[in-house]
PDB file of C-alpha atoms in Angstrom:
ATOM      1  CA  MET A   1      -1.204 -59.374 166.545  1.00  0.00           C
ATOM      2  CA  ASP A   2      -4.488 -57.476 166.935  1.00  0.00           C
ATOM      3  CA  THR A   3      -6.822 -55.628 164.570  1.00  0.00           C
ATOM      4  CA  LEU A   4      -8.284 -52.185 165.203  1.00  0.00           C
ATOM      5  CA  ASP A   5     -11.894 -51.321 164.418  1.00  0.00           C
ATOM      6  CA  ASP A   6     -10.813 -49.745 161.120  1.00  0.00           C
ATOM      7  CA  GLY A   7      -9.081 -52.976 160.056  1.00  0.00           C
ATOM      8  CA  THR A   8      -5.527 -51.827 160.789  1.00  0.00           C
ATOM      9  CA  GLU A   9      -3.376 -54.742 161.910  1.00  0.00           C
ATOM     10  CA  VAL A  10      -1.256 -53.812 164.911  1.00  0.00           C
ATOM     11  CA  VAL A  11       1.291 -55.288 167.270  1.00  0.00           C
ATOM     12  CA  VAL A  12       0.758 -54.746 170.991  1.00  0.00           C
ATOM     13  CA  LYS A  13       3.931 -55.029 173.033  1.00  0.00           C
ATOM     14  CA  GLY A  14       4.359 -54.893 176.792  1.00  0.00           C
ATOM     15  CA  GLY A  15       7.405 -54.748 179.002  1.00  0.00           C
ATOM     16  CA  GLU A  16       9.398 -52.776 181.513  1.00  0.00           C
ATOM     17  CA  PRO A  17       8.137 -49.186 181.199  1.00  0.00           C
ATOM     18  CA  SER A  18      11.529 -47.597 180.508  1.00  0.00           C
ATOM     19  CA  ALA A  19      12.257 -50.223 177.839  1.00  0.00           C
ATOM     20  CA  ILE A  20       8.953 -49.569 176.082  1.00  0.00           C
ATOM     21  CA  ALA A  21       9.465 -45.792 176.340  1.00  0.00           C
ATOM     22  CA  ALA A  22      12.953 -46.140 174.825  1.00  0.00           C
ATOM     23  CA  GLU A  23      11.676 -48.333 171.995  1.00  0.00           C
ATOM     24  CA  ALA A  24       8.806 -46.001 171.133  1.00  0.00           C
ATOM     25  CA  ALA A  25      11.076 -42.946 171.137  1.00  0.00           C
ATOM     26  CA  GLY A  26      13.608 -44.828 169.035  1.00  0.00           C
ATOM     27  CA  LEU A  27      11.066 -45.876 166.409  1.00  0.00           C
ATOM     28  CA  ARG A  28       9.789 -42.314 166.078  1.00  0.00           C
ATOM     29  CA  TRP A  29      13.337 -40.957 165.744  1.00  0.00           C
ATOM     30  CA  LEU A  30      14.285 -43.532 163.119  1.00  0.00           C
ATOM     31  CA  ALA A  31      11.113 -42.804 161.161  1.00  0.00           C
ATOM     32  CA  GLU A  32      11.733 -39.039 160.945  1.00  0.00           C
ATOM     33  CA  PRO A  33      14.041 -39.070 157.880  1.00  0.00           C
ATOM     34  CA  GLY A  34      11.715 -41.399 155.940  1.00  0.00           C
ATOM     35  CA  ALA A  35      14.764 -43.363 154.838  1.00  0.00           C
ATOM     36  CA  VAL A  36      13.855 -46.959 155.784  1.00  0.00           C
ATOM     37  CA  GLY A  37      10.648 -48.716 156.715  1.00  0.00           C
ATOM     38  CA  VAL A  38       9.690 -48.155 160.368  1.00  0.00           C
ATOM     39  CA  PRO A  39       6.387 -49.236 161.958  1.00  0.00           C
ATOM     40  CA  ASP A  40       4.170 -46.369 163.087  1.00  0.00           C
ATOM     41  CA  VAL A  41       3.877 -45.989 166.857  1.00  0.00           C
ATOM     42  CA  LEU A  42       0.149 -45.513 167.424  1.00  0.00           C
ATOM     43  CA  GLY A  43       0.333 -45.237 171.181  1.00  0.00           C
ATOM     44  CA  GLU A  44       2.583 -45.858 174.180  1.00  0.00           C
ATOM     45  CA  ALA A  45       1.904 -45.635 177.910  1.00  0.00           C
ATOM     46  CA  GLU A  46       2.569 -47.494 181.159  1.00  0.00           C
ATOM     47  CA  GLY A  47       4.753 -50.205 179.655  1.00  0.00           C
ATOM     48  CA  ARG A  48       2.603 -50.936 176.588  1.00  0.00           C
ATOM     49  CA  MET A  49       3.077 -49.890 172.969  1.00  0.00           C
ATOM     50  CA  VAL A  50       0.842 -50.267 169.937  1.00  0.00           C
ATOM     51  CA  SER A  51       2.488 -50.125 166.508  1.00  0.00           C
ATOM     52  CA  THR A  52       1.476 -51.007 162.969  1.00  0.00           C
ATOM     53  CA  ARG A  53       2.214 -54.544 161.800  1.00  0.00           C
ATOM     54  CA  VAL A  54       4.706 -55.110 158.987  1.00  0.00           C
ATOM     55  CA  PRO A  55       3.360 -57.770 156.583  1.00  0.00           C
ATOM     56  CA  ALA A  56       5.684 -60.656 155.779  1.00  0.00           C
ATOM     57  CA  GLY A  57       7.829 -60.414 152.650  1.00  0.00           C
ATOM     58  CA  ARG A  58      11.066 -61.627 151.118  1.00  0.00           C
ATOM     59  CA  PRO A  59      14.597 -60.146 151.076  1.00  0.00           C
ATOM     60  CA  GLU A  60      14.908 -59.712 147.317  1.00  0.00           C
ATOM     61  CA  GLN A  61      17.907 -57.995 145.749  1.00  0.00           C
ATOM     62  CA  ALA A  62      16.068 -54.800 144.826  1.00  0.00           C
ATOM     63  CA  ALA A  63      14.725 -54.494 148.371  1.00  0.00           C
ATOM     64  CA  ALA A  64      18.216 -55.017 149.768  1.00  0.00           C
ATOM     65  CA  GLU A  65      19.624 -52.279 147.518  1.00  0.00           C
ATOM     66  CA  THR A  66      16.858 -49.924 148.635  1.00  0.00           C
ATOM     67  CA  PHE A  67      17.554 -50.790 152.260  1.00  0.00           C
ATOM     68  CA  GLY A  68      21.295 -50.177 151.895  1.00  0.00           C
ATOM     69  CA  ARG A  69      20.736 -46.724 150.404  1.00  0.00           C
ATOM     70  CA  GLY A  70      18.070 -45.961 152.983  1.00  0.00           C
ATOM     71  CA  LEU A  71      20.293 -47.002 155.860  1.00  0.00           C
ATOM     72  CA  ALA A  72      22.968 -44.612 154.591  1.00  0.00           C
ATOM     73  CA  ALA A  73      20.400 -41.796 154.565  1.00  0.00           C
ATOM     74  CA  LEU A  74      19.194 -42.729 158.045  1.00  0.00           C
ATOM     75  CA  HIS A  75      22.725 -42.575 159.445  1.00  0.00           C
ATOM     76  CA  ALA A  76      23.332 -39.265 157.678  1.00  0.00           C
ATOM     77  CA  ALA A  77      20.337 -37.766 159.501  1.00  0.00           C
ATOM     78  CA  GLY A  78      22.717 -37.640 162.439  1.00  0.00           C
ATOM     79  CA  ALA A  79      22.499 -37.221 166.190  1.00  0.00           C
ATOM     80  CA  PRO A  80      23.488 -34.432 168.587  1.00  0.00           C
ATOM     81  CA  ALA A  81      26.342 -36.457 170.112  1.00  0.00           C
ATOM     82  CA  PHE A  82      27.685 -39.943 170.544  1.00  0.00           C
ATOM     83  CA  GLY A  83      25.407 -41.640 173.032  1.00  0.00           C
ATOM     84  CA  SER A  84      22.559 -39.165 172.713  1.00  0.00           C
ATOM     85  CA  PRO A  85      19.144 -40.794 173.217  1.00  0.00           C
ATOM     86  CA  PRO A  86      16.250 -40.190 170.836  1.00  0.00           C
ATOM     87  CA  PRO A  87      14.187 -37.096 171.671  1.00  0.00           C
ATOM     88  CA  GLY A  88      11.995 -37.985 174.617  1.00  0.00           C
ATOM     89  CA  GLY A  89      13.821 -41.237 175.182  1.00  0.00           C
ATOM     90  CA  PRO A  90      15.310 -42.181 178.561  1.00  0.00           C
ATOM     91  CA  VAL A  91      18.996 -41.930 179.338  1.00  0.00           C
ATOM     92  CA  HIS A  92      18.721 -45.272 181.131  1.00  0.00           C
ATOM     93  CA  ALA A  93      17.640 -47.366 178.155  1.00  0.00           C
ATOM     94  CA  TRP A  94      17.983 -50.976 177.016  1.00  0.00           C
ATOM     95  CA  ILE A  95      19.479 -53.190 174.325  1.00  0.00           C
ATOM     96  CA  GLY A  96      17.407 -56.343 174.346  1.00  0.00           C
ATOM     97  CA  ASN A  97      17.174 -57.343 178.011  1.00  0.00           C
ATOM     98  CA  ALA A  98      20.389 -55.563 179.007  1.00  0.00           C
ATOM     99  CA  ARG A  99      20.633 -52.068 180.400  1.00  0.00           C
ATOM    100  CA  MET A 100      22.202 -49.419 178.141  1.00  0.00           C
ATOM    101  CA  ILE A 101      23.053 -45.952 179.434  1.00  0.00           C
ATOM    102  CA  ASN A 102      22.913 -43.125 176.915  1.00  0.00           C
ATOM    103  CA  GLU A 103      25.537 -40.817 178.359  1.00  0.00           C
ATOM    104  CA  THR A 104      27.016 -38.557 175.698  1.00  0.00           C
ATOM    105  CA  GLY A 105      30.547 -37.840 174.557  1.00  0.00           C
ATOM    106  CA  PRO A 106      32.160 -35.652 171.872  1.00  0.00           C
ATOM    107  CA  SER A 107      34.570 -38.261 170.491  1.00  0.00           C
ATOM    108  CA  TRP A 108      33.676 -41.790 169.431  1.00  0.00           C
ATOM    109  CA  THR A 109      36.571 -43.949 170.646  1.00  0.00           C
ATOM    110  CA  PRO A 110      36.659 -42.845 174.321  1.00  0.00           C
ATOM    111  CA  TRP A 111      32.857 -42.801 174.441  1.00  0.00           C
ATOM    112  CA  TYR A 112      32.644 -46.304 172.940  1.00  0.00           C
ATOM    113  CA  ALA A 113      35.158 -47.663 175.448  1.00  0.00           C
ATOM    114  CA  GLU A 114      33.542 -46.017 178.459  1.00  0.00           C
ATOM    115  CA  HIS A 115      29.869 -46.593 177.681  1.00  0.00           C
ATOM    116  CA  ARG A 116      29.637 -49.505 175.227  1.00  0.00           C
ATOM    117  CA  VAL A 117      32.538 -51.830 176.082  1.00  0.00           C
ATOM    118  CA  LEU A 118      33.885 -51.595 179.624  1.00  0.00           C
ATOM    119  CA  PRO A 119      30.536 -51.606 181.495  1.00  0.00           C
ATOM    120  CA  TYR A 120      29.562 -54.947 179.955  1.00  0.00           C
ATOM    121  CA  ALA A 121      33.006 -56.494 180.441  1.00  0.00           C
ATOM    122  CA  ARG A 122      32.862 -55.579 184.126  1.00  0.00           C
ATOM    123  CA  GLN A 123      29.320 -56.875 184.438  1.00  0.00           C
ATOM    124  CA  ALA A 124      30.448 -60.148 182.856  1.00  0.00           C
ATOM    125  CA  ARG A 125      33.194 -60.333 185.483  1.00  0.00           C
ATOM    126  CA  ASP A 126      30.731 -59.671 188.296  1.00  0.00           C
ATOM    127  CA  GLN A 127      28.523 -62.475 186.969  1.00  0.00           C
ATOM    128  CA  GLY A 128      31.445 -64.901 186.785  1.00  0.00           C
ATOM    129  CA  THR A 129      31.571 -65.056 182.983  1.00  0.00           C
ATOM    130  CA  PHE A 130      34.872 -63.144 182.809  1.00  0.00           C
ATOM    131  CA  SER A 131      37.904 -63.313 185.065  1.00  0.00           C
ATOM    132  CA  ALA A 132      39.852 -60.296 186.290  1.00  0.00           C
ATOM    133  CA  GLY A 133      42.436 -61.134 183.630  1.00  0.00           C
ATOM    134  CA  ASP A 134      39.769 -61.096 180.935  1.00  0.00           C
ATOM    135  CA  VAL A 135      38.695 -57.599 181.975  1.00  0.00           C
ATOM    136  CA  ALA A 136      42.335 -56.493 181.955  1.00  0.00           C
ATOM    137  CA  LEU A 137      42.564 -57.692 178.336  1.00  0.00           C
ATOM    138  CA  VAL A 138      39.451 -55.684 177.428  1.00  0.00           C
ATOM    139  CA  GLU A 139      40.996 -52.632 179.097  1.00  0.00           C
ATOM    140  CA  ARG A 140      44.209 -53.058 177.078  1.00  0.00           C
ATOM    141  CA  ALA A 141      42.160 -53.253 173.899  1.00  0.00           C
ATOM    142  CA  CYS A 142      40.260 -50.106 174.848  1.00  0.00           C
ATOM    143  CA  ALA A 143      43.537 -48.279 175.410  1.00  0.00           C
ATOM    144  CA  ARG A 144      44.341 -48.788 171.705  1.00  0.00           C
ATOM    145  CA  LEU A 145      40.959 -47.835 170.234  1.00  0.00           C
ATOM    146  CA  GLU A 146      42.107 -44.386 169.171  1.00  0.00           C
ATOM    147  CA  LEU A 147      44.832 -46.055 167.078  1.00  0.00           C
ATOM    148  CA  VAL A 148      42.543 -48.563 165.377  1.00  0.00           C
ATOM    149  CA  GLY A 149      39.169 -46.793 165.307  1.00  0.00           C
ATOM    150  CA  GLY A 150      39.593 -45.153 161.912  1.00  0.00           C
ATOM    151  CA  PRO A 151      39.094 -41.522 160.951  1.00  0.00           C
ATOM    152  CA  ASP A 152      36.751 -39.247 162.886  1.00  0.00           C
ATOM    153  CA  GLU A 153      33.129 -39.235 161.748  1.00  0.00           C
ATOM    154  CA  PRO A 154      30.114 -37.270 162.987  1.00  0.00           C
ATOM    155  CA  PRO A 155      27.562 -39.071 165.175  1.00  0.00           C
ATOM    156  CA  ALA A 156      25.173 -41.161 163.107  1.00  0.00           C
ATOM    157  CA  ARG A 157      21.529 -41.884 163.858  1.00  0.00           C
ATOM    158  CA  LEU A 158      21.822 -45.563 164.785  1.00  0.00           C
ATOM    159  CA  HIS A 159      19.250 -48.292 165.119  1.00  0.00           C
ATOM    160  CA  GLY A 160      21.669 -49.710 167.669  1.00  0.00           C
ATOM    161  CA  ASP A 161      20.565 -53.373 167.657  1.00  0.00           C
ATOM    162  CA  LEU A 162      20.508 -54.083 163.935  1.00  0.00           C
ATOM    163  CA  TRP A 163      20.887 -57.859 163.900  1.00  0.00           C
ATOM    164  CA  THR A 164      19.068 -59.847 161.237  1.00  0.00           C
ATOM    165  CA  GLY A 165      16.045 -60.552 163.457  1.00  0.00           C
ATOM    166  CA  ASN A 166      15.314 -56.838 163.677  1.00  0.00           C
ATOM    167  CA  VAL A 167      15.178 -56.367 159.900  1.00  0.00           C
ATOM    168  CA  LEU A 168      11.908 -57.299 158.210  1.00  0.00           C
ATOM    169  CA  TRP A 169      11.223 -57.371 154.474  1.00  0.00           C
ATOM    170  CA  SER A 170       7.962 -56.143 153.021  1.00  0.00           C
ATOM    171  CA  GLY A 171       6.726 -54.096 150.090  1.00  0.00           C
ATOM    172  CA  GLY A 172      10.071 -54.014 148.317  1.00  0.00           C
ATOM    173  CA  GLN A 173      12.039 -52.549 151.205  1.00  0.00           C
ATOM    174  CA  GLY A 174      13.632 -53.354 154.532  1.00  0.00           C
ATOM    175  CA  TRP A 175      11.903 -52.404 157.788  1.00  0.00           C
ATOM    176  CA  VAL A 176      13.528 -52.035 161.198  1.00  0.00           C
ATOM    177  CA  ILE A 177      12.016 -52.967 164.553  1.00  0.00           C
ATOM    178  CA  ASP A 178      13.102 -53.240 168.219  1.00  0.00           C
ATOM    179  CA  PRO A 179      15.742 -50.496 168.169  1.00  0.00           C
ATOM    180  CA  ALA A 180      18.239 -49.515 170.848  1.00  0.00           C
ATOM    181  CA  ALA A 181      18.534 -46.173 169.082  1.00  0.00           C
ATOM    182  CA  HIS A 182      21.231 -43.640 169.960  1.00  0.00           C
ATOM    183  CA  GLY A 183      23.918 -41.504 168.390  1.00  0.00           C
ATOM    184  CA  GLY A 184      26.895 -43.641 167.416  1.00  0.00           C
ATOM    185  CA  HIS A 185      29.279 -44.685 164.669  1.00  0.00           C
ATOM    186  CA  ARG A 186      27.595 -45.809 161.469  1.00  0.00           C
ATOM    187  CA  GLU A 187      29.939 -48.785 161.116  1.00  0.00           C
ATOM    188  CA  THR A 188      28.402 -50.263 164.292  1.00  0.00           C
ATOM    189  CA  ASP A 189      25.023 -50.849 162.633  1.00  0.00           C
ATOM    190  CA  LEU A 190      26.724 -52.402 159.608  1.00  0.00           C
ATOM    191  CA  ALA A 191      28.872 -54.668 161.776  1.00  0.00           C
ATOM    192  CA  MET A 192      25.802 -55.822 163.663  1.00  0.00           C
ATOM    193  CA  LEU A 193      24.098 -56.749 160.396  1.00  0.00           C
ATOM    194  CA  ALA A 194      27.046 -59.060 159.755  1.00  0.00           C
ATOM    195  CA  LEU A 195      27.189 -60.550 163.246  1.00  0.00           C
ATOM    196  CA  PHE A 196      24.505 -63.218 162.789  1.00  0.00           C
ATOM    197  CA  GLY A 197      24.226 -63.171 159.012  1.00  0.00           C
ATOM    198  CA  THR A 198      21.661 -60.954 157.258  1.00  0.00           C
ATOM    199  CA  PRO A 199      20.120 -62.014 153.923  1.00  0.00           C
ATOM    200  CA  GLN A 200      21.518 -60.101 150.954  1.00  0.00           C
ATOM    201  CA  LEU A 201      24.221 -58.591 153.192  1.00  0.00           C
ATOM    202  CA  ASP A 202      26.713 -58.018 150.368  1.00  0.00           C
ATOM    203  CA  THR A 203      24.033 -56.253 148.347  1.00  0.00           C
ATOM    204  CA  ILE A 204      23.076 -54.060 151.315  1.00  0.00           C
ATOM    205  CA  LEU A 205      26.692 -53.094 151.982  1.00  0.00           C
ATOM    206  CA  ALA A 206      27.452 -52.369 148.315  1.00  0.00           C
ATOM    207  CA  ALA A 207      24.410 -50.103 147.994  1.00  0.00           C
ATOM    208  CA  TYR A 208      25.309 -48.362 151.258  1.00  0.00           C
ATOM    209  CA  ASP A 209      28.922 -47.798 150.206  1.00  0.00           C
ATOM    210  CA  GLU A 210      27.821 -46.425 146.839  1.00  0.00           C
ATOM    211  CA  ALA A 211      25.426 -43.980 148.510  1.00  0.00           C
ATOM    212  CA  ALA A 212      27.753 -42.970 151.368  1.00  0.00           C
ATOM    213  CA  PRO A 213      31.296 -44.293 150.842  1.00  0.00           C
ATOM    214  CA  LEU A 214      32.773 -45.911 153.919  1.00  0.00           C
ATOM    215  CA  ALA A 215      36.189 -44.913 155.245  1.00  0.00           C
ATOM    216  CA  ASP A 216      39.191 -46.932 154.132  1.00  0.00           C
ATOM    217  CA  GLY A 217      39.763 -50.035 156.213  1.00  0.00           C
ATOM    218  CA  TRP A 218      36.162 -50.367 157.398  1.00  0.00           C
ATOM    219  CA  ARG A 219      36.189 -54.130 156.851  1.00  0.00           C
ATOM    220  CA  ASP A 220      39.141 -54.416 159.247  1.00  0.00           C
ATOM    221  CA  ARG A 221      37.086 -52.631 161.909  1.00  0.00           C
ATOM    222  CA  VAL A 222      34.083 -54.970 161.832  1.00  0.00           C
ATOM    223  CA  GLY A 223      35.327 -56.881 164.890  1.00  0.00           C
ATOM    224  CA  LEU A 224      35.834 -53.651 166.812  1.00  0.00           C
ATOM    225  CA  HIS A 225      32.226 -52.620 166.194  1.00  0.00           C
ATOM    226  CA  GLN A 226      30.916 -56.108 166.960  1.00  0.00           C
ATOM    227  CA  LEU A 227      32.581 -55.971 170.372  1.00  0.00           C
ATOM    228  CA  PHE A 228      29.624 -54.090 171.861  1.00  0.00           C
ATOM    229  CA  PRO A 229      26.910 -56.617 170.911  1.00  0.00           C
ATOM    230  CA  LEU A 230      29.206 -59.551 171.696  1.00  0.00           C
ATOM    231  CA  LEU A 231      29.750 -58.256 175.227  1.00  0.00           C
ATOM    232  CA  VAL A 232      26.024 -57.619 175.650  1.00  0.00           C
ATOM    233  CA  HIS A 233      25.388 -61.220 174.627  1.00  0.00           C
ATOM    234  CA  ALA A 234      28.116 -62.405 176.997  1.00  0.00           C
ATOM    235  CA  VAL A 235      26.268 -60.657 179.832  1.00  0.00           C
ATOM    236  CA  LEU A 236      22.893 -62.049 178.803  1.00  0.00           C
ATOM    237  CA  PHE A 237      23.871 -65.550 177.674  1.00  0.00           C
ATOM    238  CA  GLY A 238      27.528 -66.172 178.595  1.00  0.00           C
ATOM    239  CA  GLY A 239      29.190 -69.039 176.773  1.00  0.00           C
ATOM    240  CA  GLY A 240      30.827 -68.553 173.422  1.00  0.00           C
ATOM    241  CA  TYR A 241      29.906 -64.895 173.109  1.00  0.00           C
ATOM    242  CA  GLY A 242      32.409 -64.005 175.810  1.00  0.00           C
ATOM    243  CA  SER A 243      35.098 -66.029 174.071  1.00  0.00           C
ATOM    244  CA  ARG A 244      34.409 -64.296 170.763  1.00  0.00           C
ATOM    245  CA  ALA A 245      34.609 -60.900 172.449  1.00  0.00           C
ATOM    246  CA  LEU A 246      37.931 -61.775 174.041  1.00  0.00           C
ATOM    247  CA  ASP A 247      39.297 -62.957 170.680  1.00  0.00           C
ATOM    248  CA  VAL A 248      38.448 -59.539 169.240  1.00  0.00           C
ATOM    249  CA  CYS A 249      40.144 -57.837 172.200  1.00  0.00           C
ATOM    250  CA  GLU A 250      43.252 -59.959 171.745  1.00  0.00           C
ATOM    251  CA  GLN A 251      43.516 -58.753 168.164  1.00  0.00           C
ATOM    252  CA  LEU A 252      42.889 -55.128 169.135  1.00  0.00           C
ATOM    253  CA  ALA A 253      45.386 -55.234 171.994  1.00  0.00           C
ATOM    254  CA  THR A 254      48.182 -56.600 169.805  1.00  0.00           C
ATOM    255  CA  PRO A 255      50.263 -53.817 168.214  1.00  0.00           C
TER     256      PRO A 255
END
């Protein structure tokens, strides 16, 4: 943390230039609707970004309700297509320390399989985390996504890496940081909130569903939407994440 001459507390972040460019573009895009708390990007260049600091707070029920409604409004702000990057953001982006390509598609299930599932399964195979048989299982699961993916929805404006560590609580609301923002399915952000346990999750989901009712069967699709982050974690960390991803694929591949 640093402090500017006018007393503003800021966070200075450095990293791979395309990752910083993607994060800065994502924060600006998520801030546009004014729906949830997003730090202000004060400057970004040559692999460094300066943004306002979010003071520490607590995840109280009222803040969680506000965040749930705000997240629904953020998603409703939409995106041009599934996979579309934020304006000014790179196509070759990142999710954490893993590459993420923002190629677009008109329909969610084939786009999700091609750009958010299969690339990471194949990378896990190339690294030795998955076997050829494991990748074949992932491919069988992907072949059934159209049957289990739920009704069609328009592209939502996603945070894209909405695990509990990227949600801060301050001033009676939730704030989001470190996005992997892109156009996607709104249930993916919600499933990621559940992946590692977010405080007040039931309250967030209830407020979201009241503001923007979720399609029938959304709870049954949580595993499907968690498949993307699980495979990313399998690539980055191996171990049990790969096993959890394969368990999800086994369920999806079973008629």
